[in-house]
JSON list of C-alpha atoms in Angstrom, two decimals:
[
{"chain": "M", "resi": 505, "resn": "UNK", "atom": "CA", "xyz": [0.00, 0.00, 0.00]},
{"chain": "M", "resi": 506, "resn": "UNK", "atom": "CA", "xyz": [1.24, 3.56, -0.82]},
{"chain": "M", "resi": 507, "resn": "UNK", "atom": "CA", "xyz": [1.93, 5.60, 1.87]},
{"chain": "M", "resi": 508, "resn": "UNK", "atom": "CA", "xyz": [1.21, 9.68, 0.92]},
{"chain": "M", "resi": 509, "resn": "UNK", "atom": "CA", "xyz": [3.67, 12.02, 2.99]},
{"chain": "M", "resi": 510, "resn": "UNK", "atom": "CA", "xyz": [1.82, 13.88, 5.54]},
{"chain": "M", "resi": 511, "resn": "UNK", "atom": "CA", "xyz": [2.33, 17.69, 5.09]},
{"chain": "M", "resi": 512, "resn": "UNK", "atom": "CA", "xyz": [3.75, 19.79, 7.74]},
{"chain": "M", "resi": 513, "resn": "UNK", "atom": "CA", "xyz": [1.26, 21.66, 9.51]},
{"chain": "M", "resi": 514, "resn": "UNK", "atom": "CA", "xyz": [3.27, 23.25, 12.78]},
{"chain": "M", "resi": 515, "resn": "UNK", "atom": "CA", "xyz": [4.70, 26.56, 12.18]},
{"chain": "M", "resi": 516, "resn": "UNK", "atom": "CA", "xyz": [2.86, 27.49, 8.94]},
{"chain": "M", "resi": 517, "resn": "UNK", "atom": "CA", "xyz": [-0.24, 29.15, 8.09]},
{"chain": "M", "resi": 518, "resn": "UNK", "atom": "CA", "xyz": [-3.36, 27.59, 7.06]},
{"chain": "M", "resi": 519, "resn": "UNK", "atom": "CA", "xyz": [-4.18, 27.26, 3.69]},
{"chain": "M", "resi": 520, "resn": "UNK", "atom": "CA", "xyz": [-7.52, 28.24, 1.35]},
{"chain": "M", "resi": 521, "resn": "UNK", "atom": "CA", "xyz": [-9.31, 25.63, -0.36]},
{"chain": "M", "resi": 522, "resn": "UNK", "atom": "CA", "xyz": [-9.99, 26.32, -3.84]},
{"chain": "M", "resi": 523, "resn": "UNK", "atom": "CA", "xyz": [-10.07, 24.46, -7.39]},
{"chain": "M", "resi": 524, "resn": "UNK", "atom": "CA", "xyz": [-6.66, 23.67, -7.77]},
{"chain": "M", "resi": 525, "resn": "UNK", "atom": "CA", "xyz": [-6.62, 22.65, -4.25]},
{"chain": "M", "resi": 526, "resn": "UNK", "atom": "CA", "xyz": [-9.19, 20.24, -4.62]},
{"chain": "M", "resi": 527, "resn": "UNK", "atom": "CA", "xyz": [-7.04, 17.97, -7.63]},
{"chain": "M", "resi": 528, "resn": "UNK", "atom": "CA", "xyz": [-4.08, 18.04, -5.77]},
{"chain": "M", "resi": 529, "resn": "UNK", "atom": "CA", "xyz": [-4.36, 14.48, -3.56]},
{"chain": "M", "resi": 530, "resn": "UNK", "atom": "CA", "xyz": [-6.68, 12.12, -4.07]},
{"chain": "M", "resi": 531, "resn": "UNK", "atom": "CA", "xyz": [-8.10, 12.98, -0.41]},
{"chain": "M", "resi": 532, "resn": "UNK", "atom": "CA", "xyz": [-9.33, 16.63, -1.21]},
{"chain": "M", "resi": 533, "resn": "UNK", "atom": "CA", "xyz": [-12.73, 15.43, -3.66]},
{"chain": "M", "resi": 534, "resn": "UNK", "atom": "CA", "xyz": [-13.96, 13.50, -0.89]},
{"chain": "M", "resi": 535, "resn": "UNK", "atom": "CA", "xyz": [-13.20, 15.24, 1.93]},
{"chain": "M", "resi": 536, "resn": "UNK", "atom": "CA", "xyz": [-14.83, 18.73, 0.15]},
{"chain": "M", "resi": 537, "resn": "UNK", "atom": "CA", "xyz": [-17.55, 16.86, -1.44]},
{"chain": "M", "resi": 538, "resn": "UNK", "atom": "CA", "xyz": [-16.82, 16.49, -5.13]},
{"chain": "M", "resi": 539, "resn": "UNK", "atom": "CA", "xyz": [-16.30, 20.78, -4.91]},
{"chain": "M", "resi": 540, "resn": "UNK", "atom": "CA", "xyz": [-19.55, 21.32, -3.00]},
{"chain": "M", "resi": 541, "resn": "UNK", "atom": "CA", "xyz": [-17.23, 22.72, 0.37]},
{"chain": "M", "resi": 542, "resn": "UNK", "atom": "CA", "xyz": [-15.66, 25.39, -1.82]},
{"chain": "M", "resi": 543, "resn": "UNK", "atom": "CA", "xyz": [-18.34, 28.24, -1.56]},
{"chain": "M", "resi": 544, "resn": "UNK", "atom": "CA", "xyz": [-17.05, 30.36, 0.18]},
{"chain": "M", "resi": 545, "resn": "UNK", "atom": "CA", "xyz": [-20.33, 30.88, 2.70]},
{"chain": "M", "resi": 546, "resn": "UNK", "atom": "CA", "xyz": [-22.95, 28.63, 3.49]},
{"chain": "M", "resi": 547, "resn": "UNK", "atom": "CA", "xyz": [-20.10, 25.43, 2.67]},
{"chain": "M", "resi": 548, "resn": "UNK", "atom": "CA", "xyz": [-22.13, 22.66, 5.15]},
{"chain": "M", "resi": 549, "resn": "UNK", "atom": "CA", "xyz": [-25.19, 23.46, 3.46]},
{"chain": "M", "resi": 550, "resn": "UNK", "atom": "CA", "xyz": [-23.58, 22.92, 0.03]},
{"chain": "M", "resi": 551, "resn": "UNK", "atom": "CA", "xyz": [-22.39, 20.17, 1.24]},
{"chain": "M", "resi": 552, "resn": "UNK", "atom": "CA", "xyz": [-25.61, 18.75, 2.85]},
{"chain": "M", "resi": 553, "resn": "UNK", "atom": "CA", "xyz": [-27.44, 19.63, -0.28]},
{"chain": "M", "resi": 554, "resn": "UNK", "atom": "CA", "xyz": [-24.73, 17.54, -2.60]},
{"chain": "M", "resi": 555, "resn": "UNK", "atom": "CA", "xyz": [-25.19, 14.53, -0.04]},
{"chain": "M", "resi": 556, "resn": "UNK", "atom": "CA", "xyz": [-28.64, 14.74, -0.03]},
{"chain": "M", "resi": 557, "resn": "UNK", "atom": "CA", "xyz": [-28.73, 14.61, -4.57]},
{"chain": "M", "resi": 558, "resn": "UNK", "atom": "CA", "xyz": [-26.38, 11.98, -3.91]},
{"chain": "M", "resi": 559, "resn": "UNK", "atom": "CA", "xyz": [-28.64, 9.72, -1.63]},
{"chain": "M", "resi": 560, "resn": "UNK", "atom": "CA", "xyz": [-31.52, 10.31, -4.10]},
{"chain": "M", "resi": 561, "resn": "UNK", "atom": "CA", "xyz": [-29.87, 8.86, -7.19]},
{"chain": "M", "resi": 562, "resn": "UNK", "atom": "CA", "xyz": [-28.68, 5.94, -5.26]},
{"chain": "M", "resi": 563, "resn": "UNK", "atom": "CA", "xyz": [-31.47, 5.17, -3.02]},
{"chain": "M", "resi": 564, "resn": "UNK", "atom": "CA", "xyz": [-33.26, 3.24, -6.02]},
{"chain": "M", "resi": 565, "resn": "UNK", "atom": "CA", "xyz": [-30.27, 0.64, -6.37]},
{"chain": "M", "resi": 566, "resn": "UNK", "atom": "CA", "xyz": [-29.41, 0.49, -2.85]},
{"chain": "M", "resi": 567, "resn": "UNK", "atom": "CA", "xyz": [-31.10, -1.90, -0.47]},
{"chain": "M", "resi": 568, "resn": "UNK", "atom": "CA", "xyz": [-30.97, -0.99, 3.13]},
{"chain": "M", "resi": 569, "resn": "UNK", "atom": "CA", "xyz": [-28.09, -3.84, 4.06]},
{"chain": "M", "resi": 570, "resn": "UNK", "atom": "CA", "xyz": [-26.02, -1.62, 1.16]},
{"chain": "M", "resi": 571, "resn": "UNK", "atom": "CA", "xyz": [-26.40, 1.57, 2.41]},
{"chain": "M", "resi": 572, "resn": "UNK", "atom": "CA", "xyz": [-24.90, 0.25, 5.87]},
{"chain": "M", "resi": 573, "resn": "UNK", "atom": "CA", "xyz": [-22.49, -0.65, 4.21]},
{"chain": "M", "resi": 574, "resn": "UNK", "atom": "CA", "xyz": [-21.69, 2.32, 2.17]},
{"chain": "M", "resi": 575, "resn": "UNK", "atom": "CA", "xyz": [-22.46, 4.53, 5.34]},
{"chain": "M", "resi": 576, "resn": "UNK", "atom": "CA", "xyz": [-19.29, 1.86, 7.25]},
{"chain": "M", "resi": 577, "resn": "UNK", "atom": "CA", "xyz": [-17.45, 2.20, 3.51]},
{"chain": "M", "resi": 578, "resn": "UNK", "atom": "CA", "xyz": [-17.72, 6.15, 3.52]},
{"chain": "M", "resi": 579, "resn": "UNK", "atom": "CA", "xyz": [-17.15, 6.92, 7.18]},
{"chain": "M", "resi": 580, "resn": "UNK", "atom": "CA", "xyz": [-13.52, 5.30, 7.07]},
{"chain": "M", "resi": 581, "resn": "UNK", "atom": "CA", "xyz": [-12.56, 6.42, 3.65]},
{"chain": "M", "resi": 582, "resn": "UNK", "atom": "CA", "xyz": [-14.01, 9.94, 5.01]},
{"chain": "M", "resi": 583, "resn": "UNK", "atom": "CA", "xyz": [-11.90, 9.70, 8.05]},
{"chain": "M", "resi": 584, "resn": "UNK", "atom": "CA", "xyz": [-8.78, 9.39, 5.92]},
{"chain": "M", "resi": 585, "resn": "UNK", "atom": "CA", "xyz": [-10.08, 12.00, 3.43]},
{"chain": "M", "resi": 586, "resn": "UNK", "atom": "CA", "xyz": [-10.74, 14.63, 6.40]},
{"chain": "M", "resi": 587, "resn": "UNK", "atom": "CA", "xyz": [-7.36, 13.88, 7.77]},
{"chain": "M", "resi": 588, "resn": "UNK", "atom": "CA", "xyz": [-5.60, 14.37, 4.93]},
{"chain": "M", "resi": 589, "resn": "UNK", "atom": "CA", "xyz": [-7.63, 17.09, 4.05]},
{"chain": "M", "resi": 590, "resn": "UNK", "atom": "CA", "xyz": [-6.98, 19.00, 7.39]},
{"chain": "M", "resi": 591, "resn": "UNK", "atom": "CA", "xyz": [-3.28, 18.61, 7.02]},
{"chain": "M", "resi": 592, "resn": "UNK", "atom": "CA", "xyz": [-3.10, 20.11, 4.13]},
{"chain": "M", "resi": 593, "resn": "UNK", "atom": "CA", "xyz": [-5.08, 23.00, 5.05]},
{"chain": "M", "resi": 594, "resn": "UNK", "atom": "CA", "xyz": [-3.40, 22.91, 8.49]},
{"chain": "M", "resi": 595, "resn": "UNK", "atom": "CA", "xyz": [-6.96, 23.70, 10.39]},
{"chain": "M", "resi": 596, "resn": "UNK", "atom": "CA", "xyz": [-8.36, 21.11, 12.19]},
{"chain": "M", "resi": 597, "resn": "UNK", "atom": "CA", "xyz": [-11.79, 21.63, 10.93]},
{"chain": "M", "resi": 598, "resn": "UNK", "atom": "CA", "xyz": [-11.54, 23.61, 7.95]},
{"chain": "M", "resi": 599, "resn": "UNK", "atom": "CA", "xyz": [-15.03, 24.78, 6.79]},
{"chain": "M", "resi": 600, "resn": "UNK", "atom": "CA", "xyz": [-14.43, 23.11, 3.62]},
{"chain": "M", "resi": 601, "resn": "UNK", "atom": "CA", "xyz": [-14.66, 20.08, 4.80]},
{"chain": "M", "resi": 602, "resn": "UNK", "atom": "CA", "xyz": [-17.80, 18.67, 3.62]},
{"chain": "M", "resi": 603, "resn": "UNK", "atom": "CA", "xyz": [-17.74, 15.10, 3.61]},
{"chain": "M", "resi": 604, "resn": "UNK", "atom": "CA", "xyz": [-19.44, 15.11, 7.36]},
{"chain": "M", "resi": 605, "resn": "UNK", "atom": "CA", "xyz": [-22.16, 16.42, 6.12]},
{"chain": "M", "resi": 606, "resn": "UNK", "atom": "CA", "xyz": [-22.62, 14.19, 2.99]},
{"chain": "M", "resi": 607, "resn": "UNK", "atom": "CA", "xyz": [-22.29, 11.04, 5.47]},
{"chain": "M", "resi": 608, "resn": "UNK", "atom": "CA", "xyz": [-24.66, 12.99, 8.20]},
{"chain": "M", "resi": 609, "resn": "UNK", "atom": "CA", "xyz": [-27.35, 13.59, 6.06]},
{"chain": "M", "resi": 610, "resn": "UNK", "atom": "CA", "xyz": [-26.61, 10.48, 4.30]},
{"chain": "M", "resi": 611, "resn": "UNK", "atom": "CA", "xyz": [-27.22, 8.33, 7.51]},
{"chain": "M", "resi": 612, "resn": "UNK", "atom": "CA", "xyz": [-30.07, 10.57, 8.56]},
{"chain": "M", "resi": 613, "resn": "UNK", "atom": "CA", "xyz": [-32.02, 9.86, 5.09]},
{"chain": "M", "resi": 614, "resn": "UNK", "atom": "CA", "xyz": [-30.98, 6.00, 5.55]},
{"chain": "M", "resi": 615, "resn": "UNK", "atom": "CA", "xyz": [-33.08, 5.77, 9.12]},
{"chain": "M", "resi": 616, "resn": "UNK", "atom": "CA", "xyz": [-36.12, 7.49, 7.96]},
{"chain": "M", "resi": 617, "resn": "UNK", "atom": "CA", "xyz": [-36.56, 5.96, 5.01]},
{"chain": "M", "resi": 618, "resn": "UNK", "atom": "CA", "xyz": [-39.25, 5.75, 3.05]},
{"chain": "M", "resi": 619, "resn": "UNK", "atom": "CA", "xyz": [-40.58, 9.01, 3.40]},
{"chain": "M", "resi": 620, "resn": "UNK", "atom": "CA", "xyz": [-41.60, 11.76, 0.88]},
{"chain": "M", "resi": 621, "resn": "UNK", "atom": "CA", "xyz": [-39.52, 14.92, -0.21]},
{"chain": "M", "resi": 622, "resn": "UNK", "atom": "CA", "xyz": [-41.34, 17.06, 2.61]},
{"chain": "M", "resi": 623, "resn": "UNK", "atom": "CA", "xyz": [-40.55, 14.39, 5.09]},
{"chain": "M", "resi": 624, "resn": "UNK", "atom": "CA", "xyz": [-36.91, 14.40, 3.75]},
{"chain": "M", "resi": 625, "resn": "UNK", "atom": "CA", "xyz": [-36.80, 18.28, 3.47]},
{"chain": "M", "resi": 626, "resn": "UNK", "atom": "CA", "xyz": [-37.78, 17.83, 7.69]},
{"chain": "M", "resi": 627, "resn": "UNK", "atom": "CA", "xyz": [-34.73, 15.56, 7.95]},
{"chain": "M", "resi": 628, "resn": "UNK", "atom": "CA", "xyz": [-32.57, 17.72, 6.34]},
{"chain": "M", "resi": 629, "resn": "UNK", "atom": "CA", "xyz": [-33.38, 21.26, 8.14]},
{"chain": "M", "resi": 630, "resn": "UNK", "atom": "CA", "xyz": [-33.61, 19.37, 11.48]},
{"chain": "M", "resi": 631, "resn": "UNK", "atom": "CA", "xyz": [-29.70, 17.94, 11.10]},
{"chain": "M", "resi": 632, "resn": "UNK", "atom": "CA", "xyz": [-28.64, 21.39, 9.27]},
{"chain": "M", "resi": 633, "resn": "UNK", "atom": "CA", "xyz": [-30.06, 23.14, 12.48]},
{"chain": "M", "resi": 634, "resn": "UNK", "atom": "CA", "xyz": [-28.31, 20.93, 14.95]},
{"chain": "M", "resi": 635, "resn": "UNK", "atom": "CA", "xyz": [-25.24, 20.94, 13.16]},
{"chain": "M", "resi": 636, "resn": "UNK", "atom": "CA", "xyz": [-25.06, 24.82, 12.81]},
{"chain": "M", "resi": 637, "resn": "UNK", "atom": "CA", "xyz": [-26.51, 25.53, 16.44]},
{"chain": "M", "resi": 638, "resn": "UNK", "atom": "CA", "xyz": [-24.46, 22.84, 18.06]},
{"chain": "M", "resi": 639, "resn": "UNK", "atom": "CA", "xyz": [-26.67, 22.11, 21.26]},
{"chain": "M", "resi": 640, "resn": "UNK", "atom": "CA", "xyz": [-25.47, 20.40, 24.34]},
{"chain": "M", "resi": 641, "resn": "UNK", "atom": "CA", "xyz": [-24.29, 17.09, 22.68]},
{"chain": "M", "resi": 642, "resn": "UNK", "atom": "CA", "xyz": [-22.68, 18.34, 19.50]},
{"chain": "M", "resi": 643, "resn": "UNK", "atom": "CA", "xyz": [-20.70, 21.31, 21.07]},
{"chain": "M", "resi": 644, "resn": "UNK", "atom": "CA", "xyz": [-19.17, 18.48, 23.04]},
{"chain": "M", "resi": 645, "resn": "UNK", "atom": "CA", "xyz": [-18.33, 15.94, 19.94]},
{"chain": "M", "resi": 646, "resn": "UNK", "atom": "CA", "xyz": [-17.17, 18.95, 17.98]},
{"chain": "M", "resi": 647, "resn": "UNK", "atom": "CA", "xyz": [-14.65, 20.32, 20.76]},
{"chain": "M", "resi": 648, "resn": "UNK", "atom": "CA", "xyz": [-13.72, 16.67, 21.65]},
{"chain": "M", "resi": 649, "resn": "UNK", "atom": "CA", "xyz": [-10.87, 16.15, 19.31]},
{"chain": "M", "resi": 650, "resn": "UNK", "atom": "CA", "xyz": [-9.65, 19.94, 18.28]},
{"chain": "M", "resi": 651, "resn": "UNK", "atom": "CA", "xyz": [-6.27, 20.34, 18.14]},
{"chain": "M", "resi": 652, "resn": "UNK", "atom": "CA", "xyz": [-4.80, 21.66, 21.08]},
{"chain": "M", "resi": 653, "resn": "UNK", "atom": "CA", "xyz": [-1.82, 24.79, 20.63]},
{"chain": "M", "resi": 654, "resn": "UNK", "atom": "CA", "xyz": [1.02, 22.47, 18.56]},
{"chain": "M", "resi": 655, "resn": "UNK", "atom": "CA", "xyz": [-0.17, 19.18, 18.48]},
{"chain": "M", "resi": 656, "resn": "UNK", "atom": "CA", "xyz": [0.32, 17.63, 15.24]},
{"chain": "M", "resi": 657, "resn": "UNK", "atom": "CA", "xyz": [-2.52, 17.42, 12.98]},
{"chain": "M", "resi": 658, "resn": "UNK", "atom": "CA", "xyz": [-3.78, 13.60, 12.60]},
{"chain": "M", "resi": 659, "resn": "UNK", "atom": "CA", "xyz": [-6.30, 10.89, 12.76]},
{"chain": "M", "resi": 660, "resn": "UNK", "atom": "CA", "xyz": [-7.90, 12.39, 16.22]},
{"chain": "M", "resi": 661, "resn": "UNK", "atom": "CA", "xyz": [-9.02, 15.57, 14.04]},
{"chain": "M", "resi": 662, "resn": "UNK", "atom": "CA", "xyz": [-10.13, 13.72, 11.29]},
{"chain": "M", "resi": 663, "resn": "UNK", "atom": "CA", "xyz": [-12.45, 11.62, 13.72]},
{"chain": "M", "resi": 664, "resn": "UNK", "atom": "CA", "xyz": [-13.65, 15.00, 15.48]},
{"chain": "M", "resi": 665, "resn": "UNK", "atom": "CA", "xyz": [-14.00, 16.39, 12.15]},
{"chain": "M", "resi": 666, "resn": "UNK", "atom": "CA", "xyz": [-17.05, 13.61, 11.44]},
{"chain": "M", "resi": 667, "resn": "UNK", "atom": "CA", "xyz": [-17.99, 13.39, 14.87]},
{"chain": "M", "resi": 668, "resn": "UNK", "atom": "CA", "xyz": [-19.90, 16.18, 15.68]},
{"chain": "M", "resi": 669, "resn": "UNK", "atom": "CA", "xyz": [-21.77, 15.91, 11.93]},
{"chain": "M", "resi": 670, "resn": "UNK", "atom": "CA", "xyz": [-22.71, 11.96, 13.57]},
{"chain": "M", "resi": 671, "resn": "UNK", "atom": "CA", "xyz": [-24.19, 13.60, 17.19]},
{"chain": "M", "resi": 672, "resn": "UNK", "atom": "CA", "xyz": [-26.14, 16.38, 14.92]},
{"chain": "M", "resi": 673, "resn": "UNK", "atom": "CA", "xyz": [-27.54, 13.46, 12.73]},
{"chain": "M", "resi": 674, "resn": "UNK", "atom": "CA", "xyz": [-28.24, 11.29, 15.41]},
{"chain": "M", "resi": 675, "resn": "UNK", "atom": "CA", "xyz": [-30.00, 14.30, 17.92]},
{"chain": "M", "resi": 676, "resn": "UNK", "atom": "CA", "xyz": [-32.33, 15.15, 14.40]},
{"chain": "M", "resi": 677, "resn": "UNK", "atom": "CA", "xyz": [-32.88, 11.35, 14.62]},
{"chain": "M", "resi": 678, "resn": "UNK", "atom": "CA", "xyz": [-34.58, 11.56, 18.02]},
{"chain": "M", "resi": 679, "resn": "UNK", "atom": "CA", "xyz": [-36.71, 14.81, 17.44]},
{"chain": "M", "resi": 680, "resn": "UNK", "atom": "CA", "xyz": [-38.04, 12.86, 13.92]},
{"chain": "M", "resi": 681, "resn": "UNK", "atom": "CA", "xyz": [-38.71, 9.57, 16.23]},
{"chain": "M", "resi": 682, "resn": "UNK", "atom": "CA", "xyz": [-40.13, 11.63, 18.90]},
{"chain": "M", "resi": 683, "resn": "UNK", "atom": "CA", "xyz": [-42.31, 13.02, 16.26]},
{"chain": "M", "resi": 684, "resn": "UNK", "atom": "CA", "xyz": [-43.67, 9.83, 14.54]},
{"chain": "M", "resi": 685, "resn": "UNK", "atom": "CA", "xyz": [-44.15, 8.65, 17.91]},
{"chain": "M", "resi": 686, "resn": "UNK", "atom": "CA", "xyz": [-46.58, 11.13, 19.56]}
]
């Protein structure tokens, strides 16, 4: 297996995201969603949105013992890809990092499931609200694995980096259930 060098990341500034970025390891596509985290405001929703498209398309080929595994697949290639991507930028949760959305929205969509576009559109504000507010649960995953003042960038960011995006999904999760339920 190739090994890619990790950049240096103590010491220098961070970087911008932008097209060229995005070609320049294989790492960069999927951790800023195929381009969707470049806008330069309003990136997670971009990046929600994109997931959300994605899900669509593939929902009529995928049965629901595929999308687990697709969610498993994309959460540890997305690890990597954040990690990498993070490096590179030398943040340890650049905004342009998309990919937690995609796969929080993605996972959110899988567990509610068959449900029309208003019931999806619900799913999707609901986790976009959590994951911008950060309540309680997700302030707490999202400050869980920062970087602390020159620590190396690594695999604990690019965890913390999907983490928070997982609490947001999951706290949406429980307001839908709690909904269906009453």
């Amino acid at each position: 297996m190739m090994a890619w060098p990790l950049p240096p990341t103590a010491g220098f500034a961070p970087r911008r995201a932008d097209w060229r970025f995005l070609f320049e390891h294989p790492a960069h596509p999927i951790a800023l969603g195929f381009g969707s985290g470049l806008l330069p405001k309003g990136s997670g929703t971009a990046g929600t949105l994109f997931g959300w498209a994605v899900f669509v398309l593939l929902q009529r080929w995928l049965s629901e013992w595929q999308w687990a595994f697709v969610l498993l697949l994309s959460f540890a290639v997305g690890w990597w890809a954040c990690t990498r991507c993070a490096q590179a930028l030398r943040q340890s949760d650049p905004g342009a990092i998309v990919w937690d959305e995609v796969l929080g929205i993605w996972f959110v969509l899988w567990l509610v499931m068959p449900t029309d576009w208003q019931g999806q559109l619900v799913a999707f504000l609901l986790f976009r609200l959590f994951d911008i507010a950060k309540p309680g649960p997700v302030a707490w995953a999202d400050a869980l694995f920062k970087a602390r003042p020159g620590e190396p960038l690594g695999a604990r960011q690019g965890l913390g980096i999907l983490l928070d995006d997982l609490v947001a999904a999951l706290c949406a999760l429980l307001i839908i259930a709690m909904w269906r339920v009453s």
